[in-house]
Short mmCIF file of C-alpha atoms in Angstrom, two decimals:
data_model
loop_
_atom_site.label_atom_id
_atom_site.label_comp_id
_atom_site.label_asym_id
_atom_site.label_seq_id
_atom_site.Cartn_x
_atom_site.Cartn_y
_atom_site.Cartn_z
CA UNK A 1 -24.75 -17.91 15.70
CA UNK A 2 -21.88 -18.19 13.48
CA UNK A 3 -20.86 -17.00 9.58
CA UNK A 4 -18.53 -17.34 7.06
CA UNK A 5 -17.67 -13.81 5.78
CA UNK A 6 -14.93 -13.42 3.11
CA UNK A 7 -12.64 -10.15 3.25
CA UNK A 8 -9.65 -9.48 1.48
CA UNK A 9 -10.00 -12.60 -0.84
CA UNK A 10 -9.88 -14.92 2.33
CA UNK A 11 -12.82 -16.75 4.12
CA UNK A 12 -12.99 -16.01 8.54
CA UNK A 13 -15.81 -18.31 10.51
CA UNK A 14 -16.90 -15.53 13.07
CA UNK A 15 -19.08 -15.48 15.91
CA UNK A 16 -19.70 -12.30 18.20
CA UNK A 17 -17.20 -11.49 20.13
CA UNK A 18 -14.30 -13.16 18.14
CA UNK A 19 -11.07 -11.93 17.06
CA UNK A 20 -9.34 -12.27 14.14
CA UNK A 21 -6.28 -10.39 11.90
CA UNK A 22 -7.68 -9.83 8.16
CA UNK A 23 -5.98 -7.37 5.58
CA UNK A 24 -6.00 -3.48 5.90
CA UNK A 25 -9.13 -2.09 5.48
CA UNK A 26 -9.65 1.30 5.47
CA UNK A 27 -10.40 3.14 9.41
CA UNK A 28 -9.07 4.19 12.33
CA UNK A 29 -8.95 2.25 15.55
CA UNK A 30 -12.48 2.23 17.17
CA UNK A 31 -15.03 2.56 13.91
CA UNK A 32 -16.99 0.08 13.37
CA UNK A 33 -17.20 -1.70 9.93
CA UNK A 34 -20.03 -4.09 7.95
CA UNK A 35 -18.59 -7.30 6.57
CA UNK A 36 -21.40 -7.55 3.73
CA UNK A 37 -20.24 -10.73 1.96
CA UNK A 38 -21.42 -13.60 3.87
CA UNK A 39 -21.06 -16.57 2.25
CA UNK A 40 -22.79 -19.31 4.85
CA UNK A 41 -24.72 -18.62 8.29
CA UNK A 42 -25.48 -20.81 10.97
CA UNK A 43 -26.84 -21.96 14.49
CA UNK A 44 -25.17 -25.04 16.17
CA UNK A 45 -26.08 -27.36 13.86
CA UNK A 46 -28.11 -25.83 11.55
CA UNK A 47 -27.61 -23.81 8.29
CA UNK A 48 -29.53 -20.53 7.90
CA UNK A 49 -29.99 -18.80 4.75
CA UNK A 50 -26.88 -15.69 4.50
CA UNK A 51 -29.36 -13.58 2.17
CA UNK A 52 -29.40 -9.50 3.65
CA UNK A 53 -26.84 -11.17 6.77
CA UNK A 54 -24.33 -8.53 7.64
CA UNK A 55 -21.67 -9.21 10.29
CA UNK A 56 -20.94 -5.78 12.16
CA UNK A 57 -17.38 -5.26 13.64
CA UNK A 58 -14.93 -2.91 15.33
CA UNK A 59 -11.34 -2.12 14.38
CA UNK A 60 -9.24 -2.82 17.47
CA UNK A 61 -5.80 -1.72 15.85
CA UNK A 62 -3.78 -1.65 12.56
CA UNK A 63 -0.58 -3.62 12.24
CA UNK A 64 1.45 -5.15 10.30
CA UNK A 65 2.41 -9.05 10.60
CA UNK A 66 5.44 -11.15 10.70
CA UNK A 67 8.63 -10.72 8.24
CA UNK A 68 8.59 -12.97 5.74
CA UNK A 69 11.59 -13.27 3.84
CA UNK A 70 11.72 -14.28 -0.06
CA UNK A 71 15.38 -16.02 -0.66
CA UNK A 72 16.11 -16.26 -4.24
CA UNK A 73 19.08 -18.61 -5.13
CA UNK A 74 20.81 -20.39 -8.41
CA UNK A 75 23.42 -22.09 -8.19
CA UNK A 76 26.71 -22.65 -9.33
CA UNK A 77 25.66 -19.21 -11.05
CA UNK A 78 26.63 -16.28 -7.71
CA UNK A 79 23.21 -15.62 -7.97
CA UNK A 80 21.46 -14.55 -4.90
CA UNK A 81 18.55 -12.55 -4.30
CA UNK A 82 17.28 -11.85 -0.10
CA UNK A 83 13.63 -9.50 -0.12
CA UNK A 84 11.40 -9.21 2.92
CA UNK A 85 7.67 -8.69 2.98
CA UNK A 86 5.47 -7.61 6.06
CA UNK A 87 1.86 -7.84 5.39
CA UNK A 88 -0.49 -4.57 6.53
CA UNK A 89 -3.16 -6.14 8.73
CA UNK A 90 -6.50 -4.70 10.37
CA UNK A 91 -7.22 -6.59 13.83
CA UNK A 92 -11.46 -6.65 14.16
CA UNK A 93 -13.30 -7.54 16.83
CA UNK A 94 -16.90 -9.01 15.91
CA UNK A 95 -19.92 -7.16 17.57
CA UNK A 96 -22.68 -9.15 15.92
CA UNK A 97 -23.65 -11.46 13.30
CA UNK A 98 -27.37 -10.67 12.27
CA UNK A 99 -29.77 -9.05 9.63
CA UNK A 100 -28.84 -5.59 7.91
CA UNK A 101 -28.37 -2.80 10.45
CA UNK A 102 -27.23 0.47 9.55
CA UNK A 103 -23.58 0.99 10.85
CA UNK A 104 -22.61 4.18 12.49
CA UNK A 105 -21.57 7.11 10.58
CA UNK A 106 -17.92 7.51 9.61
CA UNK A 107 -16.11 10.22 11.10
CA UNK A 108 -14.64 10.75 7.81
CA UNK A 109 -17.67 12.54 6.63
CA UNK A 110 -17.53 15.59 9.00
CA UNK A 111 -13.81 16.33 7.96
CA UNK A 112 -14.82 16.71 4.07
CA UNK A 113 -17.84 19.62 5.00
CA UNK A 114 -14.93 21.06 6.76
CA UNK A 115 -12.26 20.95 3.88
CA UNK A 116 -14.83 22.65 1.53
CA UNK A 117 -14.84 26.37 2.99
CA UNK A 118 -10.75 25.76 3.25
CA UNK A 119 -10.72 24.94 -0.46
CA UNK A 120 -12.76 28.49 -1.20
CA UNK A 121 -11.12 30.53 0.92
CA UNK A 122 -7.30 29.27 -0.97
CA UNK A 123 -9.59 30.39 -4.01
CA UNK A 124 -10.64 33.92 -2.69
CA UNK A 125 -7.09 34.67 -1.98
CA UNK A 126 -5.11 37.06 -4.74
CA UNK A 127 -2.57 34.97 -6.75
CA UNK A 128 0.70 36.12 -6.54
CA UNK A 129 1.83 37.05 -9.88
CA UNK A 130 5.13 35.13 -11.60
CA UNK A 131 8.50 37.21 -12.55
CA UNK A 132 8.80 37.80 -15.77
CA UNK A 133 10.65 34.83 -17.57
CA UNK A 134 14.28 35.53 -18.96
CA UNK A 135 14.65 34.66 -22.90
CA UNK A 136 16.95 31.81 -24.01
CA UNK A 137 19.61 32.01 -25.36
CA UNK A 138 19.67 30.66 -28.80
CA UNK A 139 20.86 27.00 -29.03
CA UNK A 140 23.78 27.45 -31.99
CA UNK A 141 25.87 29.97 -29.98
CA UNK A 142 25.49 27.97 -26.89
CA UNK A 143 26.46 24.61 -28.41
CA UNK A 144 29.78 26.64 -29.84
CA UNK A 145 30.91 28.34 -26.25
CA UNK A 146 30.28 25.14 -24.70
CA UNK A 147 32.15 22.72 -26.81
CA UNK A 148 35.10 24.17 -28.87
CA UNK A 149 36.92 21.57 -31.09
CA UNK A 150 38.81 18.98 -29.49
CA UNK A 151 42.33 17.81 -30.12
CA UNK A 152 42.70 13.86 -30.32
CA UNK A 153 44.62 12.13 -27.05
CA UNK A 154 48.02 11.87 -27.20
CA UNK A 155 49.18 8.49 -27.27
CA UNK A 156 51.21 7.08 -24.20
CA UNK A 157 54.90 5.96 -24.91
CA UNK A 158 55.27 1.69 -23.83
CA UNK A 159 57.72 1.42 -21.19
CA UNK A 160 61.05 0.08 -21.68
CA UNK A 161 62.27 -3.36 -21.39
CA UNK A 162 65.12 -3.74 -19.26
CA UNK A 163 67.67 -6.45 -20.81
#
């Protein structure tokens, strides 16, 4: 069985156990994800209705793909411009392409209960207390010690012409 699944405003044809390079999504190496937006199903020959399809798959790696460089040029003007791009891509491997199943919990969730008691604890602690701010200075007398009144440059003398 086969679908069309778009991701990252692109369309993939997947089947299980293929391999393809999409842009990032969000996960470590090893979760597993749920492509929800699939467009057109299938069997051989046939086409099966995508309603409540969801194609399961597992992040193999993140990487980034080839340098692509973006020359700018105009000529007869010294203009030139050289930028490079590398696109952040997420490599999935496809598990299965079938009806709604539940994926498996992100580990992301456990971290968060833990960060909570951290959080309280930060707020149980006594603040330390700030020095005492110094006064400033008022703005008149500092603008007169600062700048006192400037003599005009002296003008250079043009060198002489020797004869």
């Amino acid at each position: 069985m086969f679908a069309i699944v778009r991701t990252g405003g692109k369309q993939y044809r997947v089947a299980a156990g293929d391999k393809i390079a999409v842009e990032k999504i969000d996960g470590e190496a090893g979760d597993t994800v749920s492509l929800g937006d699939v467009l057109l199903a299938g069997d051989g020959g046939e086409v099966k209705s995508a309603d409540g399809l969801v194609v399961s798959a597992e992040i193999i790696a993140q990487t980034r793909g080839e340098k692509v460089i973006v020359f700018k040029k105009r000529r007869r003007h010294n203009y030139r411009r050289r930028n490079g791009h590398r696109q952040s891509l997420t490599l999935l491997r496809i598990l299965a392409v079938g009806e709604a199943k539940k994926a498996a919990p992100k580990k992301e969730a456990a971290p968060k209960a833990e960060a909570a008691p951290a959080t309280e604890a930060k707020a149980a602690a006594p603040a330390k207390e700030a020095a005492p701010k110094k006064e400033a200075a008022p703005k008149v007398e500092a603008a007169e010690k600062a700048a006192p009144a400037k003599k005009p440059a002296a003008k250079k003398a043009a060198p002489k012409k020797d004869a």
